[in-house]
Coordinates of N, CA, C and O in Angstrom, one line a residue:
M259 N 103.9 135.1 100.6 CA 103.1 134.0 100.8 C 102.3 133.6 99.5 O 102.1 132.5 99.2
A260 N 102.0 134.6 98.7 CA 101.2 134.4 97.5 C 102.1 133.6 96.5 O 101.5 132.7 95.8
S261 N 103.4 133.9 96.4 CA 104.2 133.1 95.5 C 104.3 131.7 95.9 O 104.4 130.8 95.0
L262 N 104.3 131.4 97.2 CA 104.4 130.0 97.7 C 103.1 129.3 97.3 O 103.1 128.1 96.8
Q263 N 101.9 130.0 97.4 CA 100.6 129.4 97.0 C 100.7 129.1 95.5 O 100.2 128.0 95.1
V264 N 101.1 130.0 94.7 CA 101.1 129.8 93.2 C 102.1 128.7 92.9 O 101.7 127.8 92.1
T265 N 103.2 128.6 93.5 CA 104.2 127.6 93.2 C 103.7 126.2 93.6 O 103.7 125.3 92.8
T266 N 103.1 126.1 94.7 CA 102.5 124.8 95.2 C 101.4 124.4 94.3 O 101.3 123.2 93.9
T267 N 100.5 125.3 94.0 CA 99.4 125.0 93.1 C 99.9 124.6 91.7 O 99.4 123.6 91.2
L268 N 100.8 125.3 91.2 CA 101.4 124.9 89.8 C 102.1 123.5 89.9 O 102.0 122.8 88.9
L269 N 102.8 123.3 91.0 CA 103.4 121.9 91.1 C 102.3 120.8 91.1 O 102.5 119.8 90.5
G270 N 101.3 121.0 91.9 CA 100.2 120.0 91.9 C 99.6 119.8 90.6 O 99.3 118.7 90.1
V271 N 99.3 120.9 89.9 CA 98.6 120.8 88.5 C 99.6 120.2 87.5 O 99.2 119.3 86.7
S272 N 100.9 120.6 87.6 CA 101.9 120.0 86.7 C 102.0 118.5 87.0 O 102.2 117.7 86.0
L273 N 102.0 118.1 88.2 CA 102.1 116.7 88.6 C 100.9 115.9 88.0 O 101.1 114.8 87.5
A274 N 99.7 116.5 88.1 CA 98.5 115.8 87.6 C 98.6 115.7 86.1 O 98.3 114.6 85.5
L275 N 99.1 116.7 85.4 CA 99.2 116.6 84.0 C 100.3 115.6 83.5 O 100.1 114.9 82.6
L276 N 101.4 115.5 84.3 CA 102.4 114.5 84.0 C 101.8 113.1 84.2 O 102.1 112.2 83.4
I277 N 101.1 112.9 85.2 CA 100.5 111.6 85.5 C 99.5 111.2 84.4 O 99.5 110.1 83.9
L278 N 98.6 112.2 84.0 CA 97.7 111.9 82.9 C 98.4 111.6 81.6 O 98.0 110.7 80.8
Y279 N 99.6 112.3 81.3 CA 100.4 112.0 80.1 C 100.9 110.6 80.2 O 100.9 109.8 79.2
L280 N 101.4 110.2 81.4 CA 101.9 108.8 81.6 C 100.9 107.7 81.4 O 101.1 106.7 80.8
I281 N 99.7 108.0 81.8 CA 98.5 107.1 81.6 C 98.2 107.0 80.2 O 98.0 105.9 79.6
R282 N 98.2 108.1 79.5 CA 97.8 108.2 78.1 C 98.9 107.4 77.2 O 98.5 106.7 76.3
R283 N 100.1 107.5 77.6 CA 101.2 106.8 76.9 C 101.3 105.4 77.3 O 102.2 104.7 76.9
D284 N 100.5 104.9 78.2 CA 100.5 103.5 78.8 C 101.8 103.2 79.5 O 102.2 102.1 79.5
H285 N 102.4 104.2 80.2 CA 103.5 104.0 81.0 C 103.1 103.8 82.5 O 103.9 103.4 83.3
L286 N 101.8 104.1 82.8 CA 101.3 104.0 84.1 C 99.9 103.4 84.0 O 99.1 103.8 83.2
Y287 N 99.7 102.3 84.8 CA 98.4 101.7 84.9 C 97.3 102.7 85.4 O 97.6 103.5 86.3
L288 N 96.1 102.6 84.8 CA 95.1 103.6 85.1 C 94.7 103.7 86.6 O 94.7 104.8 87.1
M289 N 94.6 102.5 87.2 CA 94.2 102.6 88.7 C 95.3 103.2 89.5 O 95.0 103.9 90.5
H290 N 96.6 103.0 89.2 CA 97.6 103.6 89.9 C 97.7 105.1 89.6 O 97.9 105.9 90.5
G291 N 97.4 105.4 88.4 CA 97.4 106.8 87.9 C 96.3 107.6 88.6 O 96.6 108.8 89.0
L292 N 95.2 107.0 88.8 CA 94.1 107.7 89.5 C 94.5 108.1 90.9 O 94.2 109.1 91.5
F293 N 95.2 107.1 91.6 CA 95.7 107.4 93.0 C 96.6 108.6 92.9 O 96.5 109.5 93.8
W294 N 97.6 108.6 92.0 CA 98.5 109.7 92.0 C 97.9 111.1 91.5 O 98.3 112.1 91.9
V295 N 96.8 111.0 90.7 CA 96.1 112.2 90.3 C 95.4 112.8 91.6 O 95.4 114.0 91.8
A296 N 94.9 111.9 92.4 CA 94.2 112.3 93.7 C 95.3 113.0 94.6 O 95.0 114.0 95.2
V297 N 96.5 112.4 94.6 CA 97.6 113.1 95.4 C 97.9 114.4 94.9 O 98.1 115.4 95.6
A298 N 98.0 114.5 93.5 CA 98.4 115.8 92.9 C 97.3 116.8 93.1 O 97.5 118.0 93.4
A299 N 96.0 116.4 93.1 CA 94.9 117.3 93.3 C 94.9 117.8 94.8 O 94.6 119.0 95.0
S300 N 95.3 116.9 95.7 CA 95.4 117.3 97.1 C 96.5 118.4 97.3 O 96.3 119.4 98.0
V301 N 97.6 118.2 96.6 CA 98.7 119.1 96.7 C 98.3 120.5 96.1 O 98.5 121.5 96.7
A302 N 97.6 120.4 94.9 CA 97.1 121.7 94.3 C 96.1 122.3 95.2 O 96.1 123.6 95.4
G303 N 95.2 121.6 95.9 CA 94.2 122.1 96.8 C 94.8 122.8 98.0 O 94.4 123.9 98.4
L304 N 95.8 122.1 98.6 CA 96.5 122.7 99.7 C 97.3 123.9 99.3 O 97.5 124.8 100.1
G305 N 97.8 123.9 98.1 CA 98.5 125.1 97.6 C 97.6 126.3 97.4 O 97.9 127.4 97.7
A306 N 96.4 126.0 96.9 CA 95.5 127.1 96.6 C 94.8 127.6 97.9 O 94.5 128.8 98.0
W307 N 94.6 126.7 98.9 CA 94.0 127.1 100.2 C 94.9 126.7 101.3 O 94.6 125.7 102.0
P308 N 96.0 127.4 101.6 CA 96.9 127.0 102.6 C 96.3 127.0 104.0 O 96.8 126.3 104.9
G309 N 95.2 127.8 104.2 CA 94.6 127.8 105.6 C 93.8 126.5 105.9 O 93.4 126.3 107.0
L310 N 93.6 125.7 104.8 CA 92.8 124.5 105.0 C 93.5 123.5 106.0 O 92.9 122.9 106.8
I311 N 94.8 123.4 105.9 CA 95.6 122.5 106.8 C 95.5 123.0 108.2 O 95.5 122.2 109.1
D312 N 95.5 124.3 108.3 CA 95.4 124.9 109.7 C 94.1 124.6 110.3 O 94.0 124.3 111.5
K313 N 93.0 124.7 109.5 CA 91.7 124.4 110.0 C 91.5 122.9 110.4 O 91.0 122.6 111.4
L314 N 92.1 122.1 109.5 CA 92.0 120.6 109.8 C 92.8 120.3 111.1 O 92.4 119.5 111.9
A315 N 94.0 120.9 111.2 CA 94.8 120.7 112.4 C 94.1 121.2 113.7 O 94.1 120.5 114.7
G316 N 93.4 122.3 113.6 CA 92.6 122.8 114.7 C 91.5 121.8 115.1 O 91.2 121.6 116.2
L317 N 90.8 121.3 114.1 CA 89.7 120.4 114.3 C 90.2 119.0 114.9 O 89.4 118.4 115.7
T318 N 91.3 118.6 114.5 CA 91.8 117.3 115.0 C 92.7 117.4 116.2 O 93.1 116.4 116.8
G319 N 93.0 118.6 116.7 CA 93.7 118.8 117.9 C 95.2 118.9 117.8 O 95.9 118.8 118.8
F320 N 95.7 119.1 116.6 CA 97.1 119.3 116.4 C 97.5 120.7 116.6 O 96.9 121.6 116.0
S321 N 98.5 121.0 117.5 CA 98.9 122.3 117.7 C 99.9 122.8 116.7 O 100.0 124.1 116.5
Y322 N 100.5 122.0 115.9 CA 101.5 122.3 114.9 C 101.0 121.8 113.6 O 101.1 120.6 113.3
P323 N 100.3 122.6 112.7 CA 99.7 122.1 111.5 C 100.6 121.3 110.5 O 100.1 120.3 110.0
P324 N 101.9 121.6 110.4 CA 102.7 120.8 109.5 C 102.8 119.4 110.0 O 103.1 118.4 109.2
A325 N 102.7 119.1 111.3 CA 102.8 117.8 111.8 C 101.6 116.9 111.3 O 101.8 115.8 110.9
L326 N 100.4 117.5 111.2 CA 99.3 116.8 110.6 C 99.6 116.5 109.1 O 99.3 115.4 108.6
L327 N 100.1 117.5 108.4 CA 100.4 117.3 107.0 C 101.4 116.1 106.8 O 101.2 115.3 105.9
L328 N 102.5 116.1 107.6 CA 103.4 115.0 107.5 C 102.8 113.7 107.9 O 103.1 112.6 107.3
L329 N 102.0 113.7 108.9 CA 101.3 112.4 109.3 C 100.4 111.9 108.2 O 100.5 110.7 107.9
L330 N 99.7 112.8 107.6 CA 98.8 112.4 106.5 C 99.6 111.9 105.3 O 99.3 110.8 104.6
A331 N 100.7 112.5 105.0 CA 101.6 112.1 103.9 C 102.2 110.7 104.2 O 102.2 109.8 103.3
N332 N 102.6 110.5 105.4 CA 103.2 109.2 105.8 C 102.1 108.1 105.7 O 102.4 107.0 105.2
M333 N 100.9 108.4 106.1 CA 99.8 107.4 106.0 C 99.5 107.1 104.6 O 99.3 105.9 104.2
V334 N 99.5 108.1 103.7 CA 99.2 107.8 102.3 C 100.3 106.9 101.7 O 100.0 106.0 100.9
L335 N 101.6 107.2 102.0 CA 102.7 106.4 101.4 C 102.7 105.0 102.0 O 102.9 104.1 101.3
L336 N 102.3 104.9 103.3 CA 102.3 103.5 103.8 C 101.1 102.7 103.2 O 101.3 101.5 102.9
L337 N 100.0 103.3 103.0 CA 98.9 102.7 102.3 C 99.2 102.3 100.9 O 98.9 101.2 100.4
K338 N 99.9 103.2 100.2 CA 100.4 102.9 98.8 C 101.4 101.7 98.8 O 101.3 100.8 98.0
A339 N 102.3 101.7 99.8 CA 103.2 100.5 99.9 C 102.5 99.2 100.2 O 102.8 98.2 99.6
L340 N 101.5 99.3 101.1 CA 100.7 98.1 101.4 C 100.0 97.6 100.1 O 100.0 96.4 99.8
H341 N 99.4 98.5 99.4 CA 98.7 98.2 98.2 C 99.6 97.5 97.2 O 99.3 96.5 96.5
A342 N 100.8 98.1 97.0 CA 101.8 97.6 96.1 C 102.2 96.2 96.5 O 102.3 95.3 95.6
D343 N 102.4 95.9 97.8 CA 102.7 94.6 98.2 C 101.6 93.6 98.0 O 101.9 92.4 97.6
M344 N 100.4 94.0 98.2 CA 99.2 93.2 97.9 C 99.2 92.8 96.4 O 99.0 91.6 96.1
L345 N 99.4 93.7 95.5 CA 99.5 93.5 94.1 C 100.6 92.5 93.7 O 100.4 91.6 92.9
N346 N 101.8 92.8 94.3 CA 102.9 91.9 94.0 C 102.7 90.5 94.5 O 103.0 89.5 93.8
T347 N 102.0 90.3 95.6 CA 101.7 89.0 96.1 C 100.7 88.3 95.2 O 100.9 87.1 94.9
R348 N 99.7 89.0 94.7 CA 98.8 88.4 93.8 C 99.5 88.0 92.5 O 99.2 86.9 91.9
I349 N 100.3 88.8 92.0 CA 101.0 88.5 90.7 C 102.0 87.3 90.9 O 102.0 86.4 90.1
E350 N 102.7 87.3 92.0 CA 103.6 86.1 92.3 C 102.8 84.8 92.4 O 103.2 83.8 91.9
R351 N 101.6 84.9 93.1 CA 100.8 83.7 93.2 C 100.3 83.3 91.8 O 100.3 82.1 91.5
D352 N 99.9 84.2 91.0 CA 99.4 83.8 89.7 C 100.5 83.2 88.8 O 100.3 82.3 88.1
V353 N 101.7 83.8 88.9 CA 102.8 83.3 88.2 C 103.2 81.9 88.6 O 103.4 81.0 87.8
R354 N 103.1 81.6 89.9 CA 103.4 80.3 90.5 C 102.4 79.3 90.0 O 102.7 78.2 89.5
R355 N 101.1 79.7 90.0 CA 100.0 78.8 89.5 C 100.2 78.5 88.0 O 100.0 77.4 87.5
L356 N 100.5 79.5 87.2 CA 100.8 79.3 85.8 C 101.9 78.4 85.5 O 101.9 77.6 84.6
N357 N 103.0 78.6 86.3 CA 104.2 77.7 86.2 C 103.8 76.2 86.5 O 104.2 75.3 85.8
Q358 N 102.9 76.0 87.5 CA 102.5 74.7 87.8 C 101.6 74.1 86.7 O 101.8 72.9 86.3
R359 N 100.7 74.9 86.2 CA 99.9 74.4 85.1 C 100.7 74.1 83.8 O 100.5 73.1 83.2
L360 N 101.7 74.9 83.6 CA 102.6 74.7 82.4 C 103.4 73.4 82.6 O 103.5 72.6 81.7
A361 N 103.9 73.1 83.8 CA 104.6 71.9 84.1 C 103.7 70.7 84.0 O 104.1 69.6 83.4
L362 N 102.4 70.8 84.4 CA 101.5 69.7 84.2 C 101.2 69.4 82.7 O 101.1 68.3 82.3
L363 N 101.0 70.5 82.0 CA 100.8 70.3 80.5 C 102.0 69.7 79.8 O 101.8 68.9 78.9
E364 N 103.2 70.1 80.2 CA 104.4 69.6 79.6 C 104.5 68.1 80.0 O 104.9 67.3 79.1
A365 N 104.1 67.7 81.2 CA 104.2 66.3 81.6 C 103.1 65.5 80.8 O 103.4 64.4 80.4
D366 N 101.9 66.1 80.6 CA 100.9 65.4 79.8 C 101.4 65.2 78.4 O 101.2 64.1 77.8
L367 N 102.0 66.2 77.8 CA 102.5 66.1 76.5 C 103.6 65.1 76.3 O 103.6 64.3 75.4
E368 N 104.5 65.0 77.3 CA 105.5 64.1 77.3 C 105.0 62.6 77.4 O 105.4 61.7 76.7
S369 N 104.0 62.5 78.3 CA 103.4 61.1 78.4 C 102.6 60.7 77.1 O 102.7 59.5 76.7
L370 N 102.0 61.7 76.4 CA 101.4 61.4 75.2 C 102.4 61.0 74.1 O 102.1 60.1 73.3
R371 N 103.5 61.7 74.1 CA 104.6 61.4 73.1 C 105.1 60.0 73.3 O 105.4 59.3 72.4
Q372 N 105.2 59.5 74.6 CA 105.7 58.2 74.9 C 104.8 57.1 74.6 O 105.2 56.0 74.2
T373 N 103.5 57.4 74.7 CA 102.5 56.3 74.5 C 101.9 56.3 73.1 O 101.3 55.3 72.7
S374 N 102.1 57.3 72.3 CA 101.5 57.3 71.0 C 102.5 56.7 70.0 O 103.7 56.7 70.2
P375 N 101.9 56.2 68.8 CA 102.8 55.6 67.8 C 103.6 56.8 67.2 O 103.2 57.9 67.2
P376 N 104.8 56.5 66.6 CA 105.6 57.5 66.0 C 104.9 58.2 64.9 O 104.2 57.6 64.1
G377 N 105.1 59.5 64.8 CA 104.5 60.3 63.7 C 103.2 60.9 64.0 O 102.7 61.8 63.3
V378 N 102.5 60.5 65.1 CA 101.2 61.0 65.4 C 101.3 62.3 66.1 O 100.6 63.3 65.7
I379 N 102.2 62.4 67.1 CA 102.4 63.6 67.9 C 103.8 64.0 67.7 O 104.7 63.1 68.1
S380 N 104.1 65.1 67.3 CA 105.5 65.5 67.1 C 105.9 66.7 68.0 O 105.1 67.4 68.5

């Protein structure tokens, strides 16, 4: 059991270091990286104290502790997917608004070209 604890703890710490490296290299946005560092810290914490999930399962009424762990993991992933969809929606809305503003500016520029004397606006 001790080797499983060490392995899980090392995996969590390694994941946290990898995420910090990706943030430092600007391959991962800081706010997303902080979420994944929290996930890695949770993995390292559960690896260091494997009885913690058993105690949490007992407190919440789960008779099979890994079921609680899987439920929590699924909830975290669903929340992350929801957050990613919210960000994508905001980005798509901003791109649509920028395209509309660009189209209006191009139309204004074209109307200025048509109404101004030659040589004033090129």
